[in-house]
Amino acid sequence: MEIDAVREVRTTCPYCGVGCGVLAKVAADGQVSVRGDPDHPANFGRLCSKGSALAETIDLDGRLLHPEIDGRRVGWDEALERVALTFSQTIAEHGPDSVAFYVSGQLLTEDYYVANKLMKGFVGSANIDTNSRLCMASSVAGHRRAFGSDTVPGTYEDLELADLIVLVGSNLAWCHPVLYQRIAAAREKRPEMKIVLIDPRRTMTADIADMHLAIAPDGDVALFTGLLAYLGQHNALDRAYITEHTTGFGKALFAASNLDLAGVAEATGLSEDELGRFYSLFARTKKTVTVYSQGVNQSSSGTDKVNAIINCHLATGRIGKPGAGPFSVTGQPNAMGGREVGGMANMLAAHMEIENPAHRARVRRFWNAPDIADKPGLKAVDMFKAVGDGRIKALWIMATNPVDSMPDADAVEAAIKACPFVVVSDVLASTDTVRHAHVRLPATAWGEKDGTVTNSERRISRQRAFLPAPGEARPDWWIVAEVARLMGFGEGFAHATPAEIFAEHAALSAYENDGARDFDIGAYAGIDADTYEDLVPFQWPAPSQATPLWPAGHLPLKGGDQRSQPPSPITNVSERAPSAKLPISPLEGEMAGRPEGGVQAGRQPEKDGQAARSPSTRFFANGNFYTPDRRAHFIAVRPVAETRTDEKFPLILNTGRVRDHWHTMTRTGKSPRLSQHIAEPFVEIHPADAQHFGIGDADIVRISSPRGEVLVRALVTSRQRQGSLFAPMHWTDQFAAKGRLDALTASLTDPVSGQPALKHVAVRIEKFAAKAFGFAVMRQRPAPVAATYWAVAKCRGGWRVELAFADDDIDWAGFAAALFGASPDMLAYHDRDAGQHRIAAFDGERLAGALFVAPGPVAVSRGWAAEQLEETHAGQRERFRIVAGRAGAERPDAGATVCSCFSVGANQIAAAVAAGCTTVASIGETLKAGTNCGSCRAEIRAIIEARRVQAAE
């Protein structure tokens, strides 16, 4: 595409499953800025810190720009022929199950569709799985067991209509901040709304909770089976709904009744009083939404957890109604789209079942496929075991980094290294996975890609290209289609545009459907390129026999459905009047929705032999499930007590995310803004555990499991449950010496979903006996660092590095020169007796790098030191300040970053509190902190409270 006049393009955020609309403004000189799309029904203009910083992540540094074979640059023809020939020969010699695709929730629906079609319909194997297996597989399995389909019943609007929101295993404030802010805004309008957080940790989400239940790891099945028993004992059931629309209730209630309140308390680690208060609140509150995420899914009992939650909603009839239902929030931007196209090893396309012969025959007819996989393929964990033992001999990895994100990651890396043929399609030239590829294929990235994604509330939105594809990068769908053509399947992959793929995908969803399947977007089966380009977000179902729920240009308003002109996907900003403003939602912070109740989706009662159908935002209020008997199925689940710790590994590790980073930092690691809040791998440990193991705050610690070990920074905090640790999974060999957290986790999986148990890992912890600690800033990214512990992060003007050393007998001047390049102009301070060393190197008037070394954790202000990379330092006074490691009185230290959106530090907030700002709102008015995505508001409130306590003392 050509860059012309200033323009603003409507697209969708590439991070979590909230699916926020983004307006990307491209200036005449090519500079990009982003803001939230006020017209998008998911976010109405809000963006989180990650979304707000998207423009910082689209540079070409480190990009894979040309195809490579064995490290040698080649043309596309040679690369594609090698892939097609090797896969074809492997299939011919060893059968279709000797090859596999491992794909990603980062792919667009169109990419996913052609990859799944090639593997299941033309190769004839179901060995295609996705990193969504690590994210949402247990939700899929639970939905299918209960509903007969992978259906999310509710919508985001329900979060604003509910009288009670139960957050289970979901740190919504950090992992889905825009949804968190929608709830917070609704809470401000309706203070009577209650929020319960169920999480072993007191996360930042607890800031909004009326009740925090610090549940024991994997105590959720016991908690919700106990709730079901309580509902039965206290006559809090919707017996009409149970009778008319469900089956299996008696068995489920009997199983739940085997555990009394004392037994539930023992299994959950909660008191009987806490349980009683929660159970009573749930029982008496009709409009209840239970939101759950990875704390439920990433478990060896994840599917049972999901069904235990769903059981309680079915038993009370709180499903598919405004403000009521179970709600699974997804972690990736297109995990839902991947589920729609059947991009998991145990699924067929369009929510059809691979185990069902009629479904297989239907998909085969539609695709005119030579063969169709007749059994489920290998799920992610089993797939990489098969790579390791040689059953899979050719592997294609697309848009994901399994060397870091899979459990037992060292074993996965060894398997990939030993595989005879590995292809990786990616945007970066250097990741921990790409380094092992025989063939590297350059794919387009966000801003260059064109297609669709589906968010957690079943809303399909467009991702649009606003940048030209760099180098020889190509869309993933094109790469797969070209390989398919070279393998002899060209007729089935003759798509020229993503619009043609989407039209085929929509047509398959409606093919021989007639209301039998939940996923139906047949209204878009005839979409052409122009309509596809103008497509506005819509929710499914959107069947061909009815008008789509939100047709192009339709923004639902309070008071009923009203049509309006569609917002243009591309706006020429230069033609807009300076005073013109884009439209905003009629209710800031609240989803402008249909009148309460809306229309119900799902199977409708038959009329004259045909299902009477009407599209809707919600499913199942009136039953109409997708099971063979048309009823929801209660699942009789029983809690299973598991003890994974022992004397050697006495602690439980819980893994997860932080606020400003995402997955393995291939995108967020490019942003200086996002790298300042938390710049190194860390572990949260309770003060009592820290004391027991001799660990102090900011010490470097070694965490070990039977599979591997990591070195991370210790964060001693009472937010963490005693006996448990929490550490984030983001750091890789590209950013830290030994931070690959999933080297610790086990390949233990849920027996139904195949999702690994990443939040309940037996480990031990010990202090790393560092002889010296260091911190450095430099303008150039450092080469491999000669330190036992190091963690590198982007900052404005360059890079920052945290360091720790097993030995202190080091030539520090030589180390500094190696770290940030030799410089003729160096200034140094050495106190060898005290173990203090400070070195600054200059290139003219610019700081080339500075190194600070101490016998304990270095106390220099990180933010201030990083700022010096952008300053000029002409005089000795300015240079000595750098060596001293502190700013002058006229340059107050901002402190550790709290608000990434506006780069506001803890010291600035504390100073504002001292000056009279005593609320989060007043801090926002003074410093703007907390006024964008709001995910830092809990930290701001903590600083206010800490200052208040100090003042009282």
XYZ file of N, CA, C and O in Angstrom, residues 213-283:
284
model
N -11.683 -13.527 48.332
C -11.533 -14.877 48.861
C -10.202 -15.425 48.379
O -10.043 -15.774 47.206
N -9.223 -15.465 49.296
C -7.865 -15.919 48.950
C -7.841 -17.441 48.953
O -7.294 -18.094 49.847
N -8.402 -18.002 47.920
C -8.623 -19.438 47.820
C -7.306 -20.194 47.654
O -6.328 -19.678 47.089
N -7.274 -21.411 48.144
C -6.103 -22.267 47.941
C -5.998 -22.633 46.469
O -7.015 -22.716 45.760
N -4.779 -22.842 45.960
C -4.629 -23.227 44.559
C -5.499 -24.428 44.209
O -5.527 -25.427 44.926
N -6.233 -24.293 43.102
C -7.120 -25.343 42.586
C -8.242 -25.701 43.555
O -8.771 -26.815 43.521
N -8.659 -24.744 44.386
C -9.791 -24.975 45.271
C -11.132 -24.650 44.644
O -12.174 -24.772 45.291
N -11.140 -24.263 43.360
C -12.358 -23.747 42.730
C -13.456 -24.792 42.579
O -14.640 -24.474 42.712
N -13.095 -26.044 42.257
C -14.120 -27.070 42.102
C -14.854 -27.259 43.430
O -16.097 -27.318 43.477
N -14.117 -27.339 44.521
C -14.747 -27.480 45.828
C -15.621 -26.275 46.144
O -16.742 -26.418 46.669
N -15.150 -25.067 45.819
C -15.905 -23.857 46.126
C -17.257 -23.857 45.416
O -18.298 -23.573 46.027
N -17.263 -24.171 44.122
C -18.504 -24.067 43.360
C -19.389 -25.302 43.478
O -20.610 -25.185 43.334
N -18.834 -26.476 43.761
C -19.715 -27.598 44.093
C -20.375 -27.347 45.444
O -21.551 -27.669 45.646
N -19.616 -26.738 46.353
C -20.210 -26.347 47.630
C -21.311 -25.323 47.448
O -22.340 -25.361 48.143
N -21.118 -24.398 46.511
C -22.155 -23.408 46.227
C -23.410 -24.079 45.679
O -24.537 -23.727 46.067
N -23.240 -25.048 44.773
C -24.402 -25.745 44.228
C -25.183 -26.437 45.343
O -26.429 -26.374 45.387
N -24.470 -27.090 46.252
C -25.140 -27.739 47.379
C -25.883 -26.711 48.235
O -27.024 -26.942 48.673
N -25.263 -25.569 48.486
C -25.884 -24.502 49.275
C -27.172 -24.014 48.602
O -28.194 -23.802 49.262
N -27.113 -23.824 47.281
C -28.292 -23.360 46.549
C -29.439 -24.352 46.697
O -30.611 -23.957 46.847
N -29.098 -25.634 46.650
C -30.124 -26.644 46.830
C -30.688 -26.651 48.237
O -31.909 -26.778 48.449
N -29.822 -26.505 49.228
C -30.263 -26.537 50.627
C -31.093 -25.319 51.016
O -31.930 -25.389 51.918
N -30.884 -24.200 50.340
C -31.540 -22.957 50.721
C -32.621 -22.535 49.722
O -33.006 -21.359 49.668
N -33.092 -23.495 48.940
C -34.213 -23.260 48.026
C -33.961 -22.051 47.120
O -34.835 -21.209 46.895
N -32.742 -21.967 46.613
C -32.369 -20.853 45.735
C -32.227 -21.329 44.292
O -31.399 -20.824 43.540
N -33.035 -22.294 43.906
C -32.971 -22.893 42.573
C -34.091 -22.359 41.684
O -35.172 -21.998 42.176
N -33.856 -22.332 40.388
C -34.904 -22.053 39.410
C -35.382 -23.405 38.888
O -34.888 -23.916 37.879
N -36.345 -23.987 39.615
C -36.754 -25.356 39.299
C -37.446 -25.443 37.946
O -37.352 -26.474 37.259
N -38.115 -24.389 37.542
C -38.762 -24.408 36.224
C -37.717 -24.497 35.118
O -37.871 -25.272 34.165
N -36.650 -23.698 35.240
C -35.597 -23.735 34.228
C -34.923 -25.109 34.217
O -34.656 -25.683 33.159
N -34.644 -25.633 35.410
C -33.993 -26.937 35.506
C -34.852 -28.006 34.825
O -34.354 -28.826 34.050
N -36.142 -27.975 35.077
C -37.042 -28.991 34.534
C -37.194 -28.864 33.026
O -37.169 -29.871 32.305
N -37.359 -27.662 32.542
C -37.674 -27.448 31.130
C -36.449 -27.503 30.216
O -36.569 -27.882 29.053
N -35.274 -27.138 30.729
C -34.154 -26.893 29.821
C -32.876 -27.664 30.133
O -31.872 -27.482 29.436
N -32.867 -28.496 31.173
C -31.610 -29.145 31.555
C -31.825 -30.624 31.836
O -32.949 -31.105 31.972
N -30.717 -31.318 31.977
C -30.730 -32.709 32.401
C -29.506 -32.962 33.270
O -28.503 -32.257 33.156
N -29.599 -33.968 34.168
C -28.460 -34.342 34.992
C -28.340 -33.594 36.292
O -27.335 -33.739 36.998
N -29.364 -32.797 36.647
C -29.248 -31.988 37.861
C -29.131 -32.858 39.106
O -28.328 -32.570 40.008
N -29.905 -33.899 39.195
C -29.899 -34.737 40.384
C -28.534 -35.321 40.669
O -28.057 -35.305 41.817
N -27.871 -35.820 39.635
C -26.538 -36.402 39.826
C -25.525 -35.332 40.237
O -24.665 -35.572 41.087
N -25.642 -34.161 39.624
C -24.707 -33.083 39.968
C -24.907 -32.636 41.410
O -23.938 -32.401 42.146
N -26.172 -32.518 41.840
C -26.447 -32.088 43.209
C -26.006 -33.153 44.212
O -25.445 -32.819 45.272
N -26.215 -34.408 43.874
C -25.791 -35.487 44.772
C -24.272 -35.465 44.941
O -23.753 -35.589 46.056
N -23.541 -35.284 43.823
C -22.079 -35.218 43.908
C -21.637 -34.033 44.749
O -20.695 -34.130 45.548
N -22.319 -32.903 44.591
C -21.953 -31.702 45.348
C -22.242 -31.866 46.830
O -21.530 -31.318 47.679
N -23.279 -32.622 47.153
C -23.695 -32.759 48.548
C -22.772 -33.651 49.357
O -22.917 -33.744 50.588
N -21.842 -34.320 48.706
C -20.902 -35.179 49.428
C -19.904 -34.382 50.260
O -19.197 -34.943 51.088
N -19.820 -33.059 50.021
C -18.865 -32.215 50.730
C -19.644 -31.190 51.550
O -20.368 -30.363 50.985
N -19.533 -31.260 52.879
C -20.233 -30.274 53.701
C -19.407 -28.990 53.789
O -18.309 -28.892 53.230
N -19.944 -28.004 54.512
C -19.290 -26.696 54.566
C -17.898 -26.800 55.159
O -16.957 -26.137 54.692
N -17.732 -27.643 56.163
C -16.406 -27.811 56.766
C -15.435 -28.427 55.756
O -14.254 -28.046 55.703
N -15.927 -29.356 54.969
C -15.083 -29.960 53.946
C -14.693 -28.968 52.870
O -13.557 -28.970 52.376
N -15.644 -28.112 52.484
C -15.330 -27.060 51.505
C -14.285 -26.111 52.074
O -13.339 -25.704 51.388
N -14.428 -25.745 53.334
C -13.464 -24.848 53.973
C -12.068 -25.456 53.957
O -11.075 -24.774 53.660
N -11.981 -26.742 54.248
C -10.681 -27.403 54.256
C -10.080 -27.454 52.855
O -8.875 -27.232 52.672
N -10.907 -27.707 51.844
C -10.409 -27.841 50.478
C -10.037 -26.499 49.854
O -9.173 -26.432 48.969
N -10.672 -25.431 50.314
C -10.434 -24.121 49.718
C -9.492 -23.242 50.518
O -9.008 -22.224 50.001
N -9.252 -23.580 51.779
C -8.450 -22.718 52.636
C -9.196 -21.493 53.104
O -8.587 -20.563 53.645
N -10.507 -21.456 52.908
C -11.329 -20.333 53.340
C -12.050 -20.697 54.631
O -12.255 -21.872 54.941
N -12.467 -19.681 55.362
C -13.203 -19.941 56.588
C -14.666 -20.226 56.266
O -15.182 -19.832 55.207
N -15.351 -20.899 57.171
C -16.770 -21.159 56.969
C -17.554 -19.855 56.918
O -18.560 -19.745 56.198
N -17.094 -18.846 57.652
C -17.761 -17.545 57.618
C -17.631 -16.911 56.229
O -18.613 -16.376 55.687
N -16.430 -16.947 55.651
C -16.244 -16.405 54.304
C -17.122 -17.138 53.301
O -17.763 -16.511 52.435
N -17.153 -18.449 53.392
C -17.976 -19.235 52.480
C -19.449 -18.879 52.637
O -20.166 -18.690 51.636
N -19.897 -18.779 53.869
C -21.302 -18.468 54.112
C -21.699 -17.118 53.550
O -22.776 -16.964 52.958
N -20.851 -16.119 53.733
C -21.167 -14.780 53.215
C -21.207 -14.770 51.691
O -22.090 -14.147 51.090
N -20.254 -15.474 51.048
C -20.248 -15.522 49.589
C -21.455 -16.302 49.068
O -22.160 -15.854 48.155
N -21.711 -17.460 49.638
C -22.822 -18.289 49.177
C -24.160 -17.558 49.334
O -25.025 -17.604 48.450
N -24.333 -16.887 50.450
C -25.578 -16.149 50.680
C -25.745 -15.021 49.669
O -26.846 -14.794 49.140
N -24.660 -14.297 49.404
C -24.704 -13.202 48.435
C -25.071 -13.726 47.053
O -25.926 -13.147 46.355
N -24.454 -14.822 46.630
C -24.754 -15.403 45.321
C -26.214 -15.860 45.279
O -26.931 -15.605 44.298
N -26.665 -16.536 46.318
C -28.014 -17.114 46.324
C -29.093 -16.047 46.189
O -30.108 -16.261 45.510
